[in-house]
Short mmCIF file of N, CA and C and ligand atoms in Angstrom, two decimals:
data_model
loop_
_atom_site.label_atom_id
_atom_site.label_comp_id
_atom_site.label_asym_id
_atom_site.label_seq_id
_atom_site.Cartn_x
_atom_site.Cartn_y
_atom_site.Cartn_z
N GLN A 6 -2.20 -9.20 -34.07
CA GLN A 6 -1.92 -8.91 -32.59
C GLN A 6 -1.97 -10.12 -31.95
N ARG A 7 -2.88 -11.21 -31.98
CA ARG A 7 -3.32 -12.30 -31.24
C ARG A 7 -2.20 -13.29 -31.73
N GLN A 8 -1.98 -13.28 -32.88
CA GLN A 8 -0.76 -14.23 -33.43
C GLN A 8 0.50 -13.87 -32.76
N LEU A 9 0.86 -12.62 -32.88
CA LEU A 9 1.91 -12.21 -32.09
C LEU A 9 2.16 -12.62 -30.63
N CYS A 10 0.81 -12.53 -30.11
CA CYS A 10 0.92 -12.76 -28.76
C CYS A 10 1.29 -14.27 -28.29
N LYS A 11 0.29 -15.09 -29.34
CA LYS A 11 0.70 -16.60 -29.04
C LYS A 11 2.26 -16.96 -29.25
N GLY A 12 2.82 -16.30 -30.20
CA GLY A 12 4.13 -16.57 -30.33
C GLY A 12 4.89 -15.93 -29.28
N ALA A 13 4.64 -14.94 -28.72
CA ALA A 13 5.73 -14.29 -27.71
C ALA A 13 5.65 -14.92 -26.49
N PHE A 14 4.43 -15.33 -25.84
CA PHE A 14 4.34 -15.91 -24.50
C PHE A 14 4.32 -17.34 -24.54
N LYS A 15 5.18 -17.83 -23.49
CA LYS A 15 5.22 -19.24 -23.52
C LYS A 15 3.97 -19.60 -22.66
N PRO A 16 3.14 -20.51 -22.99
CA PRO A 16 2.10 -20.96 -22.15
C PRO A 16 2.73 -21.49 -20.87
N MET A 17 2.04 -21.41 -19.64
CA MET A 17 2.53 -21.86 -18.41
C MET A 17 1.72 -23.19 -18.10
N GLU A 18 2.24 -24.11 -17.44
CA GLU A 18 1.52 -25.24 -16.90
C GLU A 18 0.44 -24.55 -15.86
N PRO A 19 -0.86 -24.92 -16.17
CA PRO A 19 -1.79 -24.55 -15.16
C PRO A 19 -1.65 -24.88 -13.85
N ALA A 20 -1.83 -23.80 -12.90
CA ALA A 20 -1.34 -24.13 -11.41
C ALA A 20 -2.27 -25.04 -10.82
N LYS A 21 -1.92 -26.02 -10.05
CA LYS A 21 -2.82 -27.08 -9.32
C LYS A 21 -3.07 -26.64 -7.74
N THR A 22 -2.47 -25.79 -7.36
CA THR A 22 -2.94 -25.34 -6.14
C THR A 22 -3.05 -23.85 -5.98
N PHE A 23 -3.36 -23.41 -5.05
CA PHE A 23 -3.46 -21.82 -4.97
C PHE A 23 -2.12 -21.28 -4.61
N ASP A 24 -1.09 -22.06 -3.90
CA ASP A 24 0.07 -21.58 -3.53
C ASP A 24 0.92 -21.71 -4.65
N GLU A 25 0.78 -22.58 -5.43
CA GLU A 25 1.61 -22.74 -6.88
C GLU A 25 1.01 -21.29 -7.77
N LEU A 26 -0.35 -21.11 -7.58
CA LEU A 26 -0.69 -19.94 -8.57
C LEU A 26 -0.18 -18.81 -7.92
N LYS A 27 -0.36 -18.64 -6.64
CA LYS A 27 0.22 -17.31 -6.02
C LYS A 27 1.71 -17.21 -6.50
N LYS A 28 2.55 -18.19 -6.54
CA LYS A 28 4.01 -18.16 -7.04
C LYS A 28 4.12 -17.87 -8.49
N GLN A 29 3.36 -18.31 -9.28
CA GLN A 29 3.21 -18.12 -10.69
C GLN A 29 2.93 -16.54 -11.01
N LEU A 30 1.96 -15.90 -10.29
CA LEU A 30 1.45 -14.69 -10.41
C LEU A 30 2.75 -13.62 -9.72
N GLU A 31 3.32 -14.02 -9.04
CA GLU A 31 4.40 -13.26 -8.33
C GLU A 31 5.50 -13.09 -9.52
N ASP A 32 5.76 -14.22 -10.30
CA ASP A 32 7.00 -14.26 -11.09
C ASP A 32 6.65 -13.92 -12.40
N CYS A 33 5.21 -13.60 -12.71
CA CYS A 33 4.84 -13.51 -14.20
C CYS A 33 5.28 -11.85 -14.70
N ALA A 34 5.73 -11.91 -15.91
CA ALA A 34 5.98 -11.06 -16.54
C ALA A 34 5.59 -11.18 -18.01
N SER A 35 4.44 -11.80 -18.15
CA SER A 35 4.05 -12.03 -19.43
C SER A 35 3.44 -11.05 -20.35
N CYS A 36 3.20 -9.84 -19.68
CA CYS A 36 2.76 -8.82 -20.57
C CYS A 36 3.48 -7.60 -19.96
N PRO A 37 3.14 -6.52 -20.75
CA PRO A 37 3.73 -5.12 -20.06
C PRO A 37 3.09 -4.44 -19.07
N LEU A 38 1.82 -4.96 -18.64
CA LEU A 38 1.10 -4.23 -17.52
C LEU A 38 2.05 -4.59 -16.17
N ARG A 39 2.88 -5.44 -16.21
CA ARG A 39 3.42 -5.76 -14.82
C ARG A 39 4.56 -4.60 -14.54
N LYS A 40 5.17 -4.06 -15.64
CA LYS A 40 6.09 -3.01 -15.06
C LYS A 40 5.66 -1.72 -14.54
N ASP A 41 4.14 -1.43 -15.05
CA ASP A 41 3.62 -0.12 -14.53
C ASP A 41 2.75 -0.16 -13.23
N CYS A 42 2.61 -1.55 -12.65
CA CYS A 42 1.78 -1.60 -11.34
C CYS A 42 2.71 -1.97 -10.34
N GLN A 43 2.16 -2.02 -9.16
CA GLN A 43 2.98 -2.29 -7.90
C GLN A 43 3.18 -3.99 -7.73
N ALA A 44 2.10 -4.74 -7.86
CA ALA A 44 2.16 -6.00 -7.96
C ALA A 44 0.83 -6.65 -8.43
N PRO A 45 0.83 -7.96 -9.08
CA PRO A 45 -0.37 -8.58 -9.59
C PRO A 45 -1.42 -8.63 -8.23
N VAL A 46 -2.69 -8.46 -8.69
CA VAL A 46 -3.79 -8.61 -7.69
C VAL A 46 -4.31 -9.84 -8.00
N GLY A 47 -4.38 -10.93 -7.10
CA GLY A 47 -4.81 -12.46 -7.43
C GLY A 47 -6.21 -12.56 -7.31
N TRP A 48 -6.59 -12.45 -6.01
CA TRP A 48 -8.01 -12.85 -5.71
C TRP A 48 -8.33 -12.41 -4.18
N PHE A 49 -9.61 -12.64 -4.01
CA PHE A 49 -10.05 -12.43 -2.31
C PHE A 49 -11.43 -13.23 -2.29
N GLY A 50 -11.48 -13.86 -0.93
CA GLY A 50 -12.68 -14.57 -0.74
C GLY A 50 -12.45 -16.10 -0.30
N SER A 51 -13.50 -16.86 -0.39
CA SER A 51 -13.61 -18.25 0.13
C SER A 51 -13.39 -19.06 -1.00
N LEU A 52 -12.15 -19.92 -0.71
CA LEU A 52 -11.70 -20.83 -1.92
C LEU A 52 -12.89 -21.96 -2.11
N GLU A 53 -14.05 -21.95 -1.15
CA GLU A 53 -14.96 -22.83 -1.40
C GLU A 53 -16.28 -22.18 -1.99
N SER A 54 -16.16 -21.21 -2.45
CA SER A 54 -17.42 -20.58 -2.75
C SER A 54 -17.97 -21.03 -4.29
N PRO A 55 -19.41 -21.03 -4.25
CA PRO A 55 -19.86 -21.61 -5.47
C PRO A 55 -20.18 -20.36 -6.30
N LEU A 56 -19.94 -19.24 -5.92
CA LEU A 56 -20.02 -18.00 -6.73
C LEU A 56 -18.81 -17.33 -6.85
N MET A 57 -18.38 -17.17 -8.15
CA MET A 57 -17.15 -16.33 -8.44
C MET A 57 -17.45 -15.01 -9.29
N ILE A 58 -16.88 -14.01 -8.77
CA ILE A 58 -17.15 -12.71 -9.30
C ILE A 58 -16.01 -12.28 -10.02
N VAL A 59 -16.24 -11.70 -11.46
CA VAL A 59 -15.01 -11.46 -12.11
C VAL A 59 -15.15 -9.90 -12.83
N GLY A 60 -14.33 -9.10 -12.19
CA GLY A 60 -14.13 -7.68 -12.70
C GLY A 60 -13.38 -7.75 -13.98
N GLU A 61 -12.80 -6.64 -14.28
CA GLU A 61 -11.84 -6.56 -15.62
C GLU A 61 -10.51 -6.36 -15.07
N GLY A 62 -10.09 -5.48 -14.12
CA GLY A 62 -8.71 -5.39 -13.85
C GLY A 62 -8.56 -4.54 -12.58
N PRO A 63 -7.57 -4.70 -11.79
CA PRO A 63 -7.32 -3.79 -10.67
C PRO A 63 -7.38 -2.27 -11.03
N GLY A 64 -7.91 -1.60 -10.03
CA GLY A 64 -7.75 -0.03 -10.33
C GLY A 64 -6.59 0.38 -9.17
N GLY A 65 -6.52 1.71 -9.07
CA GLY A 65 -5.69 2.35 -8.23
C GLY A 65 -5.60 1.91 -6.75
N VAL A 66 -6.87 1.74 -6.08
CA VAL A 66 -6.81 1.23 -4.80
C VAL A 66 -6.62 -0.13 -4.71
N GLU A 67 -6.94 -0.88 -5.56
CA GLU A 67 -6.71 -2.34 -5.80
C GLU A 67 -5.21 -2.65 -5.68
N ASP A 68 -4.55 -1.81 -6.67
CA ASP A 68 -3.32 -1.84 -6.83
C ASP A 68 -2.38 -1.42 -5.36
N ASP A 69 -2.81 -0.41 -4.75
CA ASP A 69 -2.35 -0.09 -3.42
C ASP A 69 -2.33 -1.18 -2.62
N TYR A 70 -3.51 -1.79 -2.36
CA TYR A 70 -3.76 -2.91 -1.35
C TYR A 70 -3.76 -4.28 -1.73
N GLY A 71 -3.40 -4.40 -3.10
CA GLY A 71 -3.39 -6.05 -3.54
C GLY A 71 -4.63 -6.72 -3.23
N CYS A 72 -5.70 -6.22 -3.30
CA CYS A 72 -6.91 -6.80 -3.18
C CYS A 72 -8.19 -6.40 -4.18
N PRO A 73 -8.63 -7.40 -5.00
CA PRO A 73 -9.60 -6.81 -6.08
C PRO A 73 -10.71 -6.34 -5.49
N LEU A 74 -11.45 -5.11 -6.12
CA LEU A 74 -12.66 -4.65 -6.08
C LEU A 74 -12.81 -4.08 -4.47
N ILE A 75 -11.93 -3.32 -4.04
CA ILE A 75 -12.18 -2.60 -2.78
C ILE A 75 -12.37 -1.30 -2.95
N GLY A 76 -12.32 -0.63 -4.27
CA GLY A 76 -12.50 0.59 -4.50
C GLY A 76 -13.77 0.92 -4.45
N PRO A 77 -14.41 2.25 -5.05
CA PRO A 77 -15.75 2.62 -4.87
C PRO A 77 -16.63 1.61 -5.70
N SER A 78 -16.13 0.88 -6.50
CA SER A 78 -16.97 -0.14 -7.34
C SER A 78 -17.04 -1.32 -6.35
N GLY A 79 -16.01 -1.67 -5.66
CA GLY A 79 -16.13 -3.11 -4.99
C GLY A 79 -17.04 -2.59 -3.56
N GLN A 80 -16.94 -1.39 -3.11
CA GLN A 80 -17.81 -1.05 -1.83
C GLN A 80 -19.40 -1.18 -2.40
N LEU A 81 -19.73 -0.70 -3.63
CA LEU A 81 -21.02 -0.76 -4.05
C LEU A 81 -21.37 -2.27 -4.21
N LEU A 82 -20.52 -3.17 -4.63
CA LEU A 82 -20.40 -4.33 -4.88
C LEU A 82 -20.78 -5.19 -3.29
N ASP A 83 -20.14 -4.85 -2.42
CA ASP A 83 -20.47 -5.12 -0.97
C ASP A 83 -21.71 -4.98 -0.56
N LYS A 84 -22.31 -3.79 -0.89
CA LYS A 84 -23.70 -3.43 -0.41
C LYS A 84 -24.62 -4.41 -1.08
N TYR A 85 -24.48 -4.56 -2.47
CA TYR A 85 -25.17 -5.50 -2.97
C TYR A 85 -25.25 -6.86 -2.51
N LEU A 86 -24.14 -7.40 -2.25
CA LEU A 86 -23.79 -8.86 -1.77
C LEU A 86 -24.58 -8.72 -0.24
N PHE A 87 -24.48 -7.90 0.51
CA PHE A 87 -24.87 -7.57 1.70
C PHE A 87 -26.53 -7.86 1.80
N ALA A 88 -27.20 -7.11 0.70
CA ALA A 88 -28.66 -7.07 0.43
C ALA A 88 -29.07 -8.38 0.32
N ILE A 89 -28.26 -9.41 -0.39
CA ILE A 89 -28.94 -10.82 -0.40
C ILE A 89 -28.21 -11.85 0.41
N ASP A 90 -27.53 -11.29 1.60
CA ASP A 90 -27.24 -12.19 2.55
C ASP A 90 -25.81 -13.05 2.12
N LEU A 91 -24.94 -12.24 1.22
CA LEU A 91 -23.67 -12.80 1.03
C LEU A 91 -22.59 -11.71 1.54
N ASP A 92 -21.41 -12.42 1.59
CA ASP A 92 -20.40 -11.44 1.74
C ASP A 92 -19.00 -11.90 1.12
N ARG A 93 -18.13 -11.10 0.89
CA ARG A 93 -16.94 -11.33 0.15
C ARG A 93 -16.21 -12.29 0.77
N ALA A 94 -16.00 -12.29 2.03
CA ALA A 94 -15.17 -13.04 2.81
C ALA A 94 -15.56 -14.58 3.16
N SER A 95 -17.04 -14.72 3.16
CA SER A 95 -17.40 -16.11 3.44
C SER A 95 -17.73 -16.77 2.27
N ASN A 96 -18.55 -16.16 1.27
CA ASN A 96 -19.27 -16.84 0.21
C ASN A 96 -18.98 -16.50 -1.01
N CYS A 97 -18.00 -15.77 -1.27
CA CYS A 97 -17.69 -15.14 -2.60
C CYS A 97 -16.33 -15.44 -3.08
N TYR A 98 -16.07 -15.41 -4.27
CA TYR A 98 -14.45 -15.55 -4.58
C TYR A 98 -14.43 -14.34 -5.68
N ILE A 99 -13.49 -13.61 -5.28
CA ILE A 99 -13.31 -12.30 -6.43
C ILE A 99 -12.15 -12.19 -7.20
N ALA A 100 -12.23 -12.10 -8.46
CA ALA A 100 -11.07 -11.98 -9.16
C ALA A 100 -11.14 -11.05 -10.37
N ASN A 101 -10.26 -10.96 -11.24
CA ASN A 101 -10.40 -10.05 -12.43
C ASN A 101 -9.81 -10.69 -13.53
N ILE A 102 -10.07 -10.34 -14.80
CA ILE A 102 -9.68 -10.91 -15.99
C ILE A 102 -8.22 -10.66 -16.16
N VAL A 103 -7.72 -9.34 -15.98
CA VAL A 103 -6.20 -9.10 -15.70
C VAL A 103 -5.72 -8.83 -14.33
N LYS A 104 -4.83 -9.35 -14.03
CA LYS A 104 -4.31 -9.24 -12.57
C LYS A 104 -3.45 -7.95 -12.29
N CYS A 105 -2.92 -7.31 -13.21
CA CYS A 105 -2.22 -6.10 -13.20
C CYS A 105 -2.68 -4.64 -13.51
N ARG A 106 -2.59 -3.95 -12.93
CA ARG A 106 -3.55 -2.55 -13.28
C ARG A 106 -3.18 -2.05 -14.58
N PRO A 107 -4.10 -1.82 -15.35
CA PRO A 107 -3.87 -1.18 -16.69
C PRO A 107 -3.41 0.47 -16.19
N PRO A 108 -2.53 0.89 -17.19
CA PRO A 108 -2.03 2.40 -16.62
C PRO A 108 -3.49 3.12 -16.83
N LYS A 109 -3.62 4.34 -15.86
CA LYS A 109 -4.68 5.06 -16.00
C LYS A 109 -6.15 4.45 -16.10
N ASN A 110 -6.24 3.31 -15.68
CA ASN A 110 -7.35 2.47 -15.50
C ASN A 110 -8.21 2.14 -16.99
N ARG A 111 -7.24 2.24 -17.95
CA ARG A 111 -7.64 1.92 -19.37
C ARG A 111 -8.42 0.42 -19.45
N ASP A 112 -9.13 0.15 -20.44
CA ASP A 112 -9.48 -1.13 -20.72
C ASP A 112 -8.21 -2.08 -21.00
N PRO A 113 -8.30 -3.18 -20.17
CA PRO A 113 -7.19 -4.01 -20.60
C PRO A 113 -7.21 -4.52 -22.14
N MET A 114 -6.08 -4.46 -22.66
CA MET A 114 -6.13 -4.82 -24.27
C MET A 114 -6.14 -6.36 -24.39
N GLN A 115 -6.70 -6.53 -25.54
CA GLN A 115 -6.85 -8.03 -25.96
C GLN A 115 -5.49 -8.91 -25.67
N THR A 116 -4.31 -8.24 -26.00
CA THR A 116 -3.12 -9.02 -25.76
C THR A 116 -2.84 -9.28 -24.38
N GLU A 117 -3.32 -8.40 -23.56
CA GLU A 117 -3.05 -8.59 -22.05
C GLU A 117 -4.14 -9.35 -21.43
N GLN A 118 -4.97 -9.51 -22.10
CA GLN A 118 -6.00 -10.48 -21.43
C GLN A 118 -5.82 -11.74 -21.99
N ASP A 119 -5.29 -12.07 -23.19
CA ASP A 119 -4.78 -13.18 -23.69
C ASP A 119 -3.65 -13.70 -22.69
N ALA A 120 -2.66 -12.76 -22.43
CA ALA A 120 -1.49 -13.14 -21.52
C ALA A 120 -1.82 -13.54 -20.16
N CYS A 121 -3.03 -13.03 -19.52
CA CYS A 121 -3.59 -13.40 -18.31
C CYS A 121 -4.46 -14.40 -17.90
N ILE A 122 -5.44 -14.80 -19.13
CA ILE A 122 -6.34 -15.38 -18.81
C ILE A 122 -6.16 -16.99 -18.25
N GLY A 123 -4.99 -17.13 -18.65
CA GLY A 123 -4.69 -18.46 -17.93
C GLY A 123 -4.69 -18.80 -16.53
N PHE A 124 -4.56 -17.71 -15.86
CA PHE A 124 -4.63 -17.55 -14.39
C PHE A 124 -6.07 -17.71 -14.07
N LEU A 125 -6.95 -16.81 -14.68
CA LEU A 125 -8.43 -17.14 -14.43
C LEU A 125 -8.76 -18.59 -14.90
N ARG A 126 -8.35 -19.14 -15.86
CA ARG A 126 -8.89 -20.42 -15.96
C ARG A 126 -8.32 -21.27 -14.72
N ALA A 127 -7.07 -21.27 -14.53
CA ALA A 127 -6.73 -22.00 -13.21
C ALA A 127 -7.56 -21.97 -12.01
N GLN A 128 -7.86 -20.57 -11.86
CA GLN A 128 -8.70 -20.14 -10.49
C GLN A 128 -10.13 -21.03 -10.83
N THR A 129 -10.56 -20.92 -11.85
CA THR A 129 -12.12 -21.57 -12.04
C THR A 129 -11.96 -22.99 -11.75
N LYS A 130 -10.97 -23.76 -12.36
CA LYS A 130 -10.49 -24.90 -12.21
C LYS A 130 -10.60 -25.48 -10.63
N LEU A 131 -9.74 -24.60 -9.97
CA LEU A 131 -9.49 -24.68 -8.62
C LEU A 131 -10.75 -24.50 -7.59
N ILE A 132 -11.62 -23.52 -7.98
CA ILE A 132 -12.72 -23.17 -7.28
C ILE A 132 -13.93 -24.08 -7.55
N GLN A 133 -14.04 -24.46 -8.99
CA GLN A 133 -15.19 -25.01 -9.59
C GLN A 133 -16.61 -24.20 -9.15
N PRO A 134 -16.63 -23.06 -9.42
CA PRO A 134 -17.84 -22.35 -9.00
C PRO A 134 -19.16 -22.75 -9.74
N LYS A 135 -20.37 -22.50 -9.43
CA LYS A 135 -21.39 -22.89 -9.95
C LYS A 135 -21.97 -21.88 -10.84
N ILE A 136 -21.51 -20.57 -10.39
CA ILE A 136 -22.06 -19.44 -11.09
C ILE A 136 -20.87 -18.53 -11.18
N ILE A 137 -20.77 -17.79 -12.23
CA ILE A 137 -19.79 -16.70 -12.45
C ILE A 137 -20.50 -15.38 -13.01
N VAL A 138 -20.41 -14.44 -12.23
CA VAL A 138 -20.99 -13.11 -12.44
C VAL A 138 -19.72 -12.44 -13.04
N CYS A 139 -20.09 -11.96 -14.05
CA CYS A 139 -18.96 -10.82 -14.79
C CYS A 139 -19.45 -9.53 -14.34
N LEU A 140 -18.53 -8.72 -14.04
CA LEU A 140 -18.75 -7.28 -13.81
C LEU A 140 -18.46 -6.29 -14.93
N GLY A 141 -19.23 -5.98 -15.81
CA GLY A 141 -18.88 -5.22 -16.90
C GLY A 141 -18.92 -5.79 -18.22
N ARG A 142 -18.65 -5.05 -19.16
CA ARG A 142 -18.67 -5.49 -20.49
C ARG A 142 -17.46 -6.47 -20.93
N ILE A 143 -16.13 -5.83 -20.39
CA ILE A 143 -14.80 -6.42 -20.66
C ILE A 143 -14.97 -8.27 -20.19
N ALA A 144 -15.38 -8.08 -19.02
CA ALA A 144 -15.42 -9.57 -18.44
C ALA A 144 -16.55 -10.34 -19.25
N ALA A 145 -17.56 -9.78 -19.34
CA ALA A 145 -18.67 -10.45 -20.12
C ALA A 145 -18.17 -10.88 -21.53
N MET A 146 -17.58 -10.08 -22.39
CA MET A 146 -17.10 -10.41 -23.60
C MET A 146 -16.27 -11.41 -23.64
N ARG A 147 -15.29 -11.31 -22.67
CA ARG A 147 -14.25 -12.47 -22.61
C ARG A 147 -14.53 -13.84 -22.24
N LEU A 148 -15.68 -13.61 -21.20
CA LEU A 148 -15.96 -15.16 -20.49
C LEU A 148 -17.62 -15.55 -21.15
N ILE A 149 -18.18 -14.73 -21.65
CA ILE A 149 -19.47 -15.23 -22.16
C ILE A 149 -19.56 -15.17 -23.45
N ARG A 150 -19.36 -14.06 -24.18
CA ARG A 150 -19.22 -14.10 -25.76
C ARG A 150 -18.49 -12.96 -26.33
N PRO A 151 -17.69 -12.91 -27.16
CA PRO A 151 -16.98 -11.71 -27.71
C PRO A 151 -18.09 -10.44 -27.92
N ASP A 152 -19.26 -10.84 -28.55
CA ASP A 152 -20.23 -9.83 -29.08
C ASP A 152 -21.45 -9.42 -27.90
N PHE A 153 -20.94 -9.95 -26.64
CA PHE A 153 -22.34 -9.80 -25.71
C PHE A 153 -22.41 -8.30 -25.50
N LYS A 154 -23.56 -8.14 -25.59
CA LYS A 154 -24.12 -6.70 -25.28
C LYS A 154 -24.49 -6.24 -24.01
N ILE A 155 -23.80 -5.63 -23.26
CA ILE A 155 -23.98 -5.73 -21.60
C ILE A 155 -25.61 -4.82 -21.41
N SER A 156 -25.68 -3.71 -22.35
CA SER A 156 -27.19 -3.13 -22.15
C SER A 156 -28.18 -4.02 -22.49
N ARG A 157 -28.18 -5.00 -23.42
CA ARG A 157 -29.32 -5.80 -23.64
C ARG A 157 -29.25 -6.84 -22.88
N GLU A 158 -28.22 -7.63 -22.42
CA GLU A 158 -28.11 -8.84 -21.94
C GLU A 158 -27.69 -9.05 -20.39
N HIS A 159 -27.58 -7.83 -19.92
CA HIS A 159 -27.18 -8.13 -18.44
C HIS A 159 -28.31 -8.67 -17.75
N GLY A 160 -27.93 -9.51 -16.66
CA GLY A 160 -28.92 -10.39 -15.94
C GLY A 160 -29.39 -11.73 -16.58
N GLN A 161 -28.92 -11.86 -17.91
CA GLN A 161 -29.33 -13.27 -18.43
C GLN A 161 -28.46 -14.11 -18.09
N PHE A 162 -28.69 -15.41 -18.01
CA PHE A 162 -27.63 -16.59 -17.49
C PHE A 162 -27.56 -17.36 -18.84
N THR A 163 -26.25 -17.94 -19.03
CA THR A 163 -25.94 -18.59 -19.89
C THR A 163 -25.22 -19.69 -19.32
N GLU A 164 -25.40 -20.89 -19.85
CA GLU A 164 -24.65 -22.12 -19.27
C GLU A 164 -23.54 -22.49 -20.15
N LYS A 165 -22.21 -22.63 -19.49
CA LYS A 165 -21.14 -23.06 -20.42
C LYS A 165 -20.41 -24.07 -19.48
N GLY A 166 -20.02 -25.37 -19.98
CA GLY A 166 -19.14 -26.20 -19.17
C GLY A 166 -19.74 -26.40 -17.88
N GLY A 167 -21.07 -26.49 -17.68
CA GLY A 167 -21.59 -26.85 -16.32
C GLY A 167 -21.72 -25.59 -15.34
N ILE A 168 -21.33 -24.50 -15.86
CA ILE A 168 -21.25 -23.32 -15.01
C ILE A 168 -22.38 -22.32 -15.56
N LEU A 169 -23.13 -21.60 -14.66
CA LEU A 169 -23.89 -20.55 -15.31
C LEU A 169 -23.22 -19.30 -15.05
N PHE A 170 -23.16 -18.46 -16.20
CA PHE A 170 -22.65 -17.15 -16.39
C PHE A 170 -23.69 -16.29 -16.43
N THR A 171 -23.28 -15.12 -15.82
CA THR A 171 -24.29 -13.70 -16.08
C THR A 171 -23.31 -12.64 -16.02
N ALA A 172 -23.95 -11.51 -16.58
CA ALA A 172 -23.23 -10.49 -16.33
C ALA A 172 -24.16 -9.20 -15.94
N LEU A 173 -23.41 -8.16 -14.98
CA LEU A 173 -23.81 -7.28 -14.56
C LEU A 173 -23.18 -5.91 -14.93
N TYR A 174 -23.76 -4.78 -15.02
CA TYR A 174 -23.04 -3.63 -15.14
C TYR A 174 -22.03 -3.48 -14.13
N HIS A 175 -21.06 -3.04 -14.66
CA HIS A 175 -19.89 -2.78 -13.50
C HIS A 175 -20.25 -1.79 -12.52
N1 URA B 18 -11.34 -2.93 -9.29
C1 URA B 18 -11.01 -4.21 -9.64
O1 URA B 18 -10.52 -5.06 -9.02
N2 URA B 18 -11.84 -4.72 -10.77
C2 URA B 18 -12.46 -3.85 -11.38
O2 URA B 18 -13.11 -4.54 -12.38
C3 URA B 18 -12.63 -2.52 -11.29
C4 URA B 18 -12.00 -2.11 -10.12
#
């Protein structure tokens, strides 16, 4: 499947600005998720944030409003952020592994993640976060290690390329 995916999708030049990234997202048809959602959900938050929070993909509410993590899990996240004196608008940057809502909120498939991951890489280059918090096993397996075990390893930090990664339960 991965081989097929590599052949099927022409890699895009990584966006060098957020405006370019926004345009690439709007034009993207790299995987079948796009036809079943309303629009790609790019990001929310401060472009100068040292903290990046990465979920797995938009759900129904996020698809309706075009903003990541604003449904029930996002509201819980906001409470946790508030408890440590952070808030999503001023000092966090929130994005997902895939930008288009998977049907019935299923896990995004590997091929869909492969098609979309370039956007997150471009986002990471632009933001240059110090810490990336993966929400849930899908983001952790994609960004930390394919065999990451969320039940055993949540809350542990791993350094990769000068960025500290950790994962929390979704
Ligand atoms: N909403 C998101 O934007 N991401 C998730 O991972 C879950 C819900």
